[in-house]
Each structure stands twice: as C-alpha cells, then as structure tokens.
Amino acid sequence: MNALLTAMTAAAREAGALLKDRPAPAPGRTMETLRSTFASVDEPVAALLRERLDGLVPDAVWADELDTELPETGAVWVVDAIDGAVQYLRGMPYWCVSLALVRDREPVAAVLHSAVLGETYTAAPGEGAHRNGVPVVPAGEGELAAAIVATSQPPFPSGQPEAVAAAGRGLSAAVREVAAVRNLGPVSWQVADVAAGRLDAFWEYGRDDANLLAGALIAREAGAVVTDMAGRPWRAGAEGFLVSSGALHGELLRVLA
C-alpha cells in the first residue's frame, strides 16, 4: 500500500503543479461557456492522472467524475482533477486534486493535494492519516459554542431538492449554536481539515460520494467520527454526511436534525 500511495501522491502533485503553473481561463458568464471552459482545463489534467494511475491496480475501473455510481464489488478509481473547479476558474486558491481508490464501495487509498498550500493528505486503512508525511489528529474536546465548523451542498443540487431544503434548515440551526460556519471550497479538503484539527466539524446533506470518499478515509484514519445524519457509520450512497472530532458529534447530530 505504501508504494501505491507514493505513486498516487506523485501523480496528484504533478497534476497540481500543471494547474498551478497554468493561468486559469476566464470562466465566462453563461452556463455553456462555464462548462466548456471547465472541460478545457479539466480534461487534460484528468487524462494525465489516468495515464499515471492506469496499471497501478490492474483490476480497477474508472468512475464517472460527475455522476459517480460505484459497483457493489471490485476496485474503482474515483478521481477529481480539480475539486473546487469553480474557485480555480475564478483565481481563488480553494481547490485541490482528489484521488481515491475504492474497493467493494469502501475507500482503501486516498490522496488530496493542494498545490497552492504545498500540502498533501494521505491515508490507507490501518496506516493512519498524514499531511506531508506527518500524522494528523482531530481537535480535542471543546464547547460547541466555540466550534469552527464548515458545510457545503452536493453538486447539481436541483436534482436533490430534499438536500437543498435540509441544508437551509441545518445552516439556520447551526449558526445559533457554534462560533462560526464556513464553506472553504472543496468538500474533500474540508473533511481532511477536520481530520487535522483545523476545523471542528463538517456536514453536508444529500449524496456526494465522489467528493466524500477520499476525505472520509482520511478522517477515519485520523480518529475522527464519520457518520450519516442519523448517526450511522457513513457509507457510499448515504443521504448525508457528518464528520467531527467526536466530542461534539452527538450535539451536532441533535442540532442538525
């Protein structure tokens, strides 16, 4: 597994450097131009990652980045060349390269790389979670009123109206209970920052497997608690996600319910 993580890390860093060194094109002011501009940036980097990762796991197939459907069995690459593409196209630093190898619907290797920060999160089952090779752990105990938390919404929210409605209710409830609520860009990176103690918690309603699988593994390996909104262990396909250091998890489930 160490050899696999090393190869994944090298690929993520190569992709991140390519994106960082290339001026981002203007995203345009219509959905059509936004989509075409995104494709012009994303497709070459995604092709590079596929070239670097293909063959590392001979039986692995590739999931669709935007409509991730995982088979019940087998190995799958779940890759987002630019997690946080909207921010990237606007010249903001809140984006990363996200790589996850999933087997039988469970993440078994994860790499997140921020070329802007020069940081890389890695994790594998039983190996712990690391940032730039140094182990990370969640924040310690504290009051909910002092917590710094983050949230986001699933991609294409018009297809998940229940999640959109729940997101509004959850945000309204949480802002009354915590010190601050933020949305800091890529979902995967925010989950990893909970694992490393930079944030106290992150939640999201709806289904968002592609953006959650890598971060979920990093968080679990760091010792964070990762559940759905009912408090059950989070699994791909769940209709909601909550990660925290653990001490605040029960209170957050109550607030967000």
mmCIF file of C-alpha atoms in Angstrom:
data_model
loop_
_atom_site.group_PDB
_atom_site.id
_atom_site.type_symbol
_atom_site.label_atom_id
_atom_site.label_comp_id
_atom_site.label_asym_id
_atom_site.label_seq_id
_atom_site.Cartn_x
_atom_site.Cartn_y
_atom_site.Cartn_z
ATOM 1 C CA MET A 1 0.000 0.000 0.000
ATOM 2 C CA ASN A 2 2.895 2.382 0.670
ATOM 3 C CA ALA A 3 4.049 2.011 -2.936
ATOM 4 C CA LEU A 4 0.533 2.744 -4.178
ATOM 5 C CA LEU A 5 0.214 5.873 -2.019
ATOM 6 C CA THR A 6 3.626 7.044 -3.209
ATOM 7 C CA ALA A 7 2.586 6.677 -6.854
ATOM 8 C CA MET A 8 -0.764 8.374 -6.205
ATOM 9 C CA THR A 9 0.967 11.236 -4.409
ATOM 10 C CA ALA A 10 3.390 11.751 -7.275
ATOM 11 C CA ALA A 11 0.512 11.835 -9.761
ATOM 12 C CA ALA A 12 -1.501 14.293 -7.662
ATOM 13 C CA ARG A 13 1.471 16.609 -7.241
ATOM 14 C CA GLU A 14 2.237 16.518 -10.962
ATOM 15 C CA ALA A 15 -1.374 17.384 -11.769
ATOM 16 C CA GLY A 16 -1.444 20.133 -9.145
ATOM 17 C CA ALA A 17 1.744 21.709 -10.468
ATOM 18 C CA LEU A 18 0.332 21.701 -14.002
ATOM 19 C CA LEU A 19 -2.798 23.507 -12.822
ATOM 20 C CA LYS A 20 -0.968 25.969 -10.599
ATOM 21 C CA ASP A 21 1.503 26.968 -13.308
ATOM 22 C CA ARG A 22 -1.163 27.406 -15.988
ATOM 23 C CA PRO A 23 -3.183 30.652 -15.825
ATOM 24 C CA ALA A 24 -6.834 29.761 -15.325
ATOM 25 C CA PRO A 25 -9.028 30.934 -18.205
ATOM 26 C CA ALA A 26 -11.938 33.263 -17.527
ATOM 27 C CA PRO A 27 -14.966 31.058 -16.763
ATOM 28 C CA GLY A 28 -17.425 33.083 -18.837
ATOM 29 C CA ARG A 29 -20.810 34.458 -17.881
ATOM 30 C CA THR A 30 -23.116 31.732 -19.176
ATOM 31 C CA MET A 31 -23.510 28.110 -18.125
ATOM 32 C CA GLU A 32 -22.491 26.973 -21.603
ATOM 33 C CA THR A 33 -19.196 28.867 -21.512
ATOM 34 C CA LEU A 34 -18.574 27.808 -17.912
ATOM 35 C CA ARG A 35 -18.951 24.145 -18.861
ATOM 36 C CA SER A 36 -16.740 24.444 -21.931
ATOM 37 C CA THR A 37 -14.068 26.376 -20.045
ATOM 38 C CA PHE A 38 -14.070 23.820 -17.245
ATOM 39 C CA ALA A 39 -13.711 20.985 -19.761
ATOM 40 C CA SER A 40 -10.782 22.707 -21.465
ATOM 41 C CA VAL A 41 -8.898 22.775 -18.163
ATOM 42 C CA ASP A 42 -10.127 19.564 -16.554
ATOM 43 C CA GLU A 43 -9.824 17.104 -19.430
ATOM 44 C CA PRO A 44 -6.039 17.360 -19.990
ATOM 45 C CA VAL A 45 -5.326 17.011 -16.274
ATOM 46 C CA ALA A 46 -7.775 14.128 -15.907
ATOM 47 C CA ALA A 47 -6.064 12.424 -18.854
ATOM 48 C CA LEU A 48 -2.676 12.875 -17.171
ATOM 49 C CA LEU A 49 -3.973 11.307 -13.968
ATOM 50 C CA ARG A 50 -5.490 8.397 -15.843
ATOM 51 C CA GLU A 51 -2.176 7.810 -17.604
ATOM 52 C CA ARG A 52 -0.266 7.870 -14.303
ATOM 53 C CA LEU A 53 -2.735 5.695 -12.353
ATOM 54 C CA ASP A 54 -3.741 3.162 -15.003
ATOM 55 C CA GLY A 55 -1.960 -0.102 -14.360
ATOM 56 C CA LEU A 56 -1.199 0.556 -10.696
ATOM 57 C CA VAL A 57 -4.215 -1.577 -9.782
ATOM 58 C CA PRO A 58 -4.834 -3.928 -12.728
ATOM 59 C CA ASP A 59 -8.473 -4.708 -11.959
ATOM 60 C CA ALA A 60 -9.541 -1.117 -11.220
ATOM 61 C CA VAL A 61 -12.056 0.661 -13.429
ATOM 62 C CA TRP A 62 -12.809 4.394 -13.567
ATOM 63 C CA ALA A 63 -15.896 6.042 -12.111
ATOM 64 C CA ASP A 64 -17.560 8.944 -13.865
ATOM 65 C CA GLU A 65 -16.419 12.093 -12.083
ATOM 66 C CA LEU A 66 -19.763 13.911 -12.195
ATOM 67 C CA ASP A 67 -22.174 11.006 -11.755
ATOM 68 C CA THR A 68 -20.333 8.526 -9.590
ATOM 69 C CA GLU A 69 -22.002 5.125 -9.487
ATOM 70 C CA LEU A 70 -19.991 2.544 -7.581
ATOM 71 C CA PRO A 71 -20.360 -1.187 -8.276
ATOM 72 C CA GLU A 72 -21.041 -3.443 -5.319
ATOM 73 C CA THR A 73 -17.759 -5.288 -5.831
ATOM 74 C CA GLY A 74 -14.412 -4.563 -7.406
ATOM 75 C CA ALA A 75 -11.885 -1.741 -7.473
ATOM 76 C CA VAL A 76 -12.743 1.731 -8.779
ATOM 77 C CA TRP A 77 -10.723 4.913 -9.227
ATOM 78 C CA VAL A 78 -12.703 7.939 -8.033
ATOM 79 C CA VAL A 79 -10.725 10.951 -9.222
ATOM 80 C CA ASP A 80 -11.435 14.671 -9.287
ATOM 81 C CA ALA A 81 -8.671 16.522 -11.105
ATOM 82 C CA ILE A 82 -9.908 19.866 -9.752
ATOM 83 C CA ASP A 83 -12.033 19.556 -6.631
ATOM 84 C CA GLY A 84 -13.096 23.163 -6.295
ATOM 85 C CA ALA A 85 -13.070 23.927 -10.022
ATOM 86 C CA VAL A 86 -15.373 26.939 -9.646
ATOM 87 C CA GLN A 87 -12.887 28.574 -7.291
ATOM 88 C CA TYR A 88 -9.956 27.626 -9.539
ATOM 89 C CA LEU A 89 -11.566 29.282 -12.557
ATOM 90 C CA ARG A 90 -12.129 32.448 -10.523
ATOM 91 C CA GLY A 91 -8.496 32.625 -9.463
ATOM 92 C CA MET A 92 -9.134 31.605 -5.860
ATOM 93 C CA PRO A 93 -6.813 29.208 -4.002
ATOM 94 C CA TYR A 94 -9.526 26.895 -2.644
ATOM 95 C CA TRP A 95 -9.058 23.805 -4.822
ATOM 96 C CA CYS A 96 -7.190 20.514 -4.731
ATOM 97 C CA VAL A 97 -6.527 17.296 -6.630
ATOM 98 C CA SER A 98 -8.529 14.406 -5.146
ATOM 99 C CA LEU A 99 -7.704 10.721 -5.672
ATOM 100 C CA ALA A 100 -9.409 7.731 -4.082
ATOM 101 C CA LEU A 101 -9.143 4.024 -4.763
ATOM 102 C CA VAL A 102 -12.356 2.303 -3.719
ATOM 103 C CA ARG A 103 -12.822 -1.449 -3.351
ATOM 104 C CA ASP A 104 -16.226 -3.020 -2.729
ATOM 105 C CA ARG A 105 -17.604 0.506 -2.139
ATOM 106 C CA GLU A 106 -15.067 1.273 0.611
ATOM 107 C CA PRO A 107 -12.130 3.692 0.146
ATOM 108 C CA VAL A 108 -8.803 1.896 0.542
ATOM 109 C CA ALA A 109 -6.339 4.621 -0.507
ATOM 110 C CA ALA A 110 -6.714 8.400 -0.540
ATOM 111 C CA VAL A 111 -4.555 11.339 -1.618
ATOM 112 C CA LEU A 112 -5.517 15.013 -1.584
ATOM 113 C CA HIS A 113 -3.047 17.601 -2.840
ATOM 114 C CA SER A 114 -3.227 21.390 -2.649
ATOM 115 C CA ALA A 115 -0.641 22.862 -4.990
ATOM 116 C CA VAL A 116 -1.319 26.341 -3.608
ATOM 117 C CA LEU A 117 -0.673 25.335 0.003
ATOM 118 C CA GLY A 118 2.026 22.815 -0.839
ATOM 119 C CA GLU A 119 0.215 20.239 1.303
ATOM 120 C CA THR A 120 -0.747 16.620 0.694
ATOM 121 C CA TYR A 121 -3.061 14.460 2.805
ATOM 122 C CA THR A 122 -2.716 10.673 2.516
ATOM 123 C CA ALA A 123 -4.423 7.700 4.164
ATOM 124 C CA ALA A 124 -4.840 3.941 3.889
ATOM 125 C CA PRO A 125 -6.710 1.537 6.189
ATOM 126 C CA GLY A 126 -4.695 0.779 9.307
ATOM 127 C CA GLU A 127 -1.920 3.193 8.313
ATOM 128 C CA GLY A 128 -3.261 6.400 9.887
ATOM 129 C CA ALA A 129 -3.687 9.739 8.146
ATOM 130 C CA HIS A 130 -0.847 12.098 7.301
ATOM 131 C CA ARG A 131 -0.239 15.591 5.969
ATOM 132 C CA ASN A 132 3.115 15.929 4.236
ATOM 133 C CA GLY A 133 4.167 12.722 5.966
ATOM 134 C CA VAL A 134 3.284 13.884 9.481
ATOM 135 C CA PRO A 135 0.390 12.165 11.324
ATOM 136 C CA VAL A 136 -2.724 14.279 11.842
ATOM 137 C CA VAL A 137 -5.361 14.053 14.590
ATOM 138 C CA PRO A 138 -8.674 15.858 15.158
ATOM 139 C CA ALA A 139 -9.147 18.736 17.579
ATOM 140 C CA GLY A 140 -9.554 17.966 21.245
ATOM 141 C CA GLU A 141 -12.603 18.467 23.423
ATOM 142 C CA GLY A 142 -14.271 21.859 23.500
ATOM 143 C CA GLU A 143 -17.596 23.606 23.731
ATOM 144 C CA LEU A 144 -19.966 23.614 20.776
ATOM 145 C CA ALA A 145 -20.293 27.372 21.213
ATOM 146 C CA ALA A 146 -16.578 27.735 20.439
ATOM 147 C CA ALA A 147 -16.565 25.365 17.441
ATOM 148 C CA ILE A 148 -15.494 26.403 13.946
ATOM 149 C CA VAL A 149 -17.442 24.245 11.509
ATOM 150 C CA ALA A 150 -17.974 24.058 7.759
ATOM 151 C CA THR A 151 -20.611 22.885 5.331
ATOM 152 C CA SER A 152 -21.400 22.655 1.640
ATOM 153 C CA GLN A 153 -24.098 21.387 -0.706
ATOM 154 C CA PRO A 154 -23.996 18.429 -3.116
ATOM 155 C CA PRO A 155 -23.226 19.053 -6.795
ATOM 156 C CA PHE A 156 -26.205 19.654 -9.089
ATOM 157 C CA PRO A 157 -28.471 20.430 -6.113
ATOM 158 C CA SER A 158 -31.509 20.814 -8.348
ATOM 159 C CA GLY A 159 -31.504 17.023 -8.587
ATOM 160 C CA GLN A 160 -31.654 16.685 -4.800
ATOM 161 C CA PRO A 161 -34.327 19.152 -3.649
ATOM 162 C CA GLU A 162 -34.692 17.466 -0.257
ATOM 163 C CA ALA A 163 -30.992 18.001 0.411
ATOM 164 C CA VAL A 164 -31.273 21.674 -0.541
ATOM 165 C CA ALA A 165 -34.160 22.201 1.872
ATOM 166 C CA ALA A 166 -32.322 20.369 4.653
ATOM 167 C CA ALA A 167 -29.179 22.420 4.011
ATOM 168 C CA GLY A 168 -31.083 25.623 4.666
ATOM 169 C CA ARG A 169 -32.637 24.306 7.862
ATOM 170 C CA GLY A 170 -29.324 22.877 9.088
ATOM 171 C CA LEU A 171 -27.413 26.086 8.478
ATOM 172 C CA SER A 172 -30.067 28.154 10.247
ATOM 173 C CA ALA A 173 -29.889 25.836 13.257
ATOM 174 C CA ALA A 174 -26.093 25.601 13.386
ATOM 175 C CA VAL A 175 -25.277 29.317 13.210
ATOM 176 C CA ARG A 176 -27.106 29.808 16.519
ATOM 177 C CA GLU A 177 -25.045 27.148 18.280
ATOM 178 C CA VAL A 178 -21.429 27.474 17.066
ATOM 179 C CA ALA A 179 -18.786 30.184 16.851
ATOM 180 C CA ALA A 180 -18.642 30.251 13.037
ATOM 181 C CA VAL A 181 -19.858 28.360 9.974
ATOM 182 C CA ARG A 182 -17.785 28.492 6.801
ATOM 183 C CA ASN A 183 -17.680 26.983 3.313
ATOM 184 C CA LEU A 184 -13.992 26.755 2.468
ATOM 185 C CA GLY A 185 -14.197 25.320 -1.030
ATOM 186 C CA PRO A 186 -13.511 21.694 -1.922
ATOM 187 C CA VAL A 187 -15.524 19.231 0.147
ATOM 188 C CA SER A 188 -12.724 16.682 0.308
ATOM 189 C CA TRP A 189 -10.235 19.194 1.722
ATOM 190 C CA GLN A 190 -12.644 20.479 4.342
ATOM 191 C CA VAL A 191 -13.225 16.919 5.582
ATOM 192 C CA ALA A 192 -9.463 16.380 5.759
ATOM 193 C CA ASP A 193 -9.063 19.629 7.686
ATOM 194 C CA VAL A 194 -11.458 18.241 10.309
ATOM 195 C CA ALA A 195 -9.190 15.200 10.496
ATOM 196 C CA ALA A 196 -6.240 17.504 11.127
ATOM 197 C CA GLY A 197 -7.951 19.686 13.742
ATOM 198 C CA ARG A 198 -8.192 22.839 11.645
ATOM 199 C CA LEU A 199 -11.982 22.561 11.696
ATOM 200 C CA ASP A 200 -14.141 21.015 14.393
ATOM 201 C CA ALA A 201 -16.741 19.539 12.042
ATOM 202 C CA PHE A 202 -18.089 19.427 8.501
ATOM 203 C CA TRP A 203 -21.533 18.353 7.305
ATOM 204 C CA GLU A 204 -23.399 18.016 4.051
ATOM 205 C CA TYR A 205 -26.895 16.825 3.175
ATOM 206 C CA GLY A 206 -27.598 14.618 0.161
ATOM 207 C CA ARG A 207 -25.396 12.245 -1.835
ATOM 208 C CA ASP A 208 -21.875 13.311 -2.794
ATOM 209 C CA ASP A 209 -19.770 10.139 -2.916
ATOM 210 C CA ALA A 210 -17.178 11.441 -5.376
ATOM 211 C CA ASN A 211 -16.243 14.327 -3.100
ATOM 212 C CA LEU A 212 -16.500 12.443 0.189
ATOM 213 C CA LEU A 213 -14.759 9.089 -0.275
ATOM 214 C CA ALA A 214 -11.151 10.317 -0.042
ATOM 215 C CA GLY A 215 -11.838 12.664 2.857
ATOM 216 C CA ALA A 216 -13.855 10.058 4.732
ATOM 217 C CA LEU A 217 -10.923 7.644 4.737
ATOM 218 C CA ILE A 218 -8.502 10.365 5.868
ATOM 219 C CA ALA A 219 -10.871 11.378 8.665
ATOM 220 C CA ARG A 220 -11.444 7.830 9.897
ATOM 221 C CA GLU A 221 -7.747 7.034 9.897
ATOM 222 C CA ALA A 222 -7.039 10.216 11.860
ATOM 223 C CA GLY A 223 -9.538 9.143 14.506
ATOM 224 C CA ALA A 224 -12.461 11.419 13.617
ATOM 225 C CA VAL A 225 -16.075 10.228 13.763
ATOM 226 C CA VAL A 226 -17.725 9.894 10.341
ATOM 227 C CA THR A 227 -21.469 9.213 10.164
ATOM 228 C CA ASP A 228 -24.600 9.939 8.195
ATOM 229 C CA MET A 229 -27.182 12.321 9.627
ATOM 230 C CA ALA A 230 -28.787 9.511 11.613
ATOM 231 C CA GLY A 231 -25.516 8.748 13.394
ATOM 232 C CA ARG A 232 -24.812 5.529 11.478
ATOM 233 C CA PRO A 233 -21.317 4.893 10.068
ATOM 234 C CA TRP A 234 -21.148 6.726 6.745
ATOM 235 C CA ARG A 235 -21.102 4.593 3.599
ATOM 236 C CA ALA A 236 -21.166 5.480 -0.065
ATOM 237 C CA GLY A 237 -24.700 6.295 -1.139
ATOM 238 C CA ALA A 238 -25.767 7.738 2.224
ATOM 239 C CA GLU A 239 -28.137 10.720 2.186
ATOM 240 C CA GLY A 240 -25.978 12.938 4.369
ATOM 241 C CA PHE A 241 -22.554 13.215 5.970
ATOM 242 C CA LEU A 242 -21.145 14.496 9.263
ATOM 243 C CA VAL A 243 -17.539 14.358 10.432
ATOM 244 C CA SER A 244 -16.243 15.735 13.715
ATOM 245 C CA SER A 245 -13.550 15.237 16.295
ATOM 246 C CA GLY A 246 -16.025 13.076 18.199
ATOM 247 C CA ALA A 247 -16.551 15.124 21.341
ATOM 248 C CA LEU A 248 -19.154 17.318 19.621
ATOM 249 C CA HIS A 249 -20.685 14.704 17.354
ATOM 250 C CA GLY A 250 -23.784 13.928 19.371
ATOM 251 C CA GLU A 251 -24.570 17.607 19.917
ATOM 252 C CA LEU A 252 -24.138 18.357 16.220
ATOM 253 C CA LEU A 253 -26.421 15.498 15.221
ATOM 254 C CA ARG A 254 -29.049 16.949 17.534
ATOM 255 C CA VAL A 255 -28.663 20.482 16.165
ATOM 256 C CA LEU A 256 -28.663 19.421 12.521
ATOM 257 C CA ALA A 257 -31.671 17.144 12.991
#
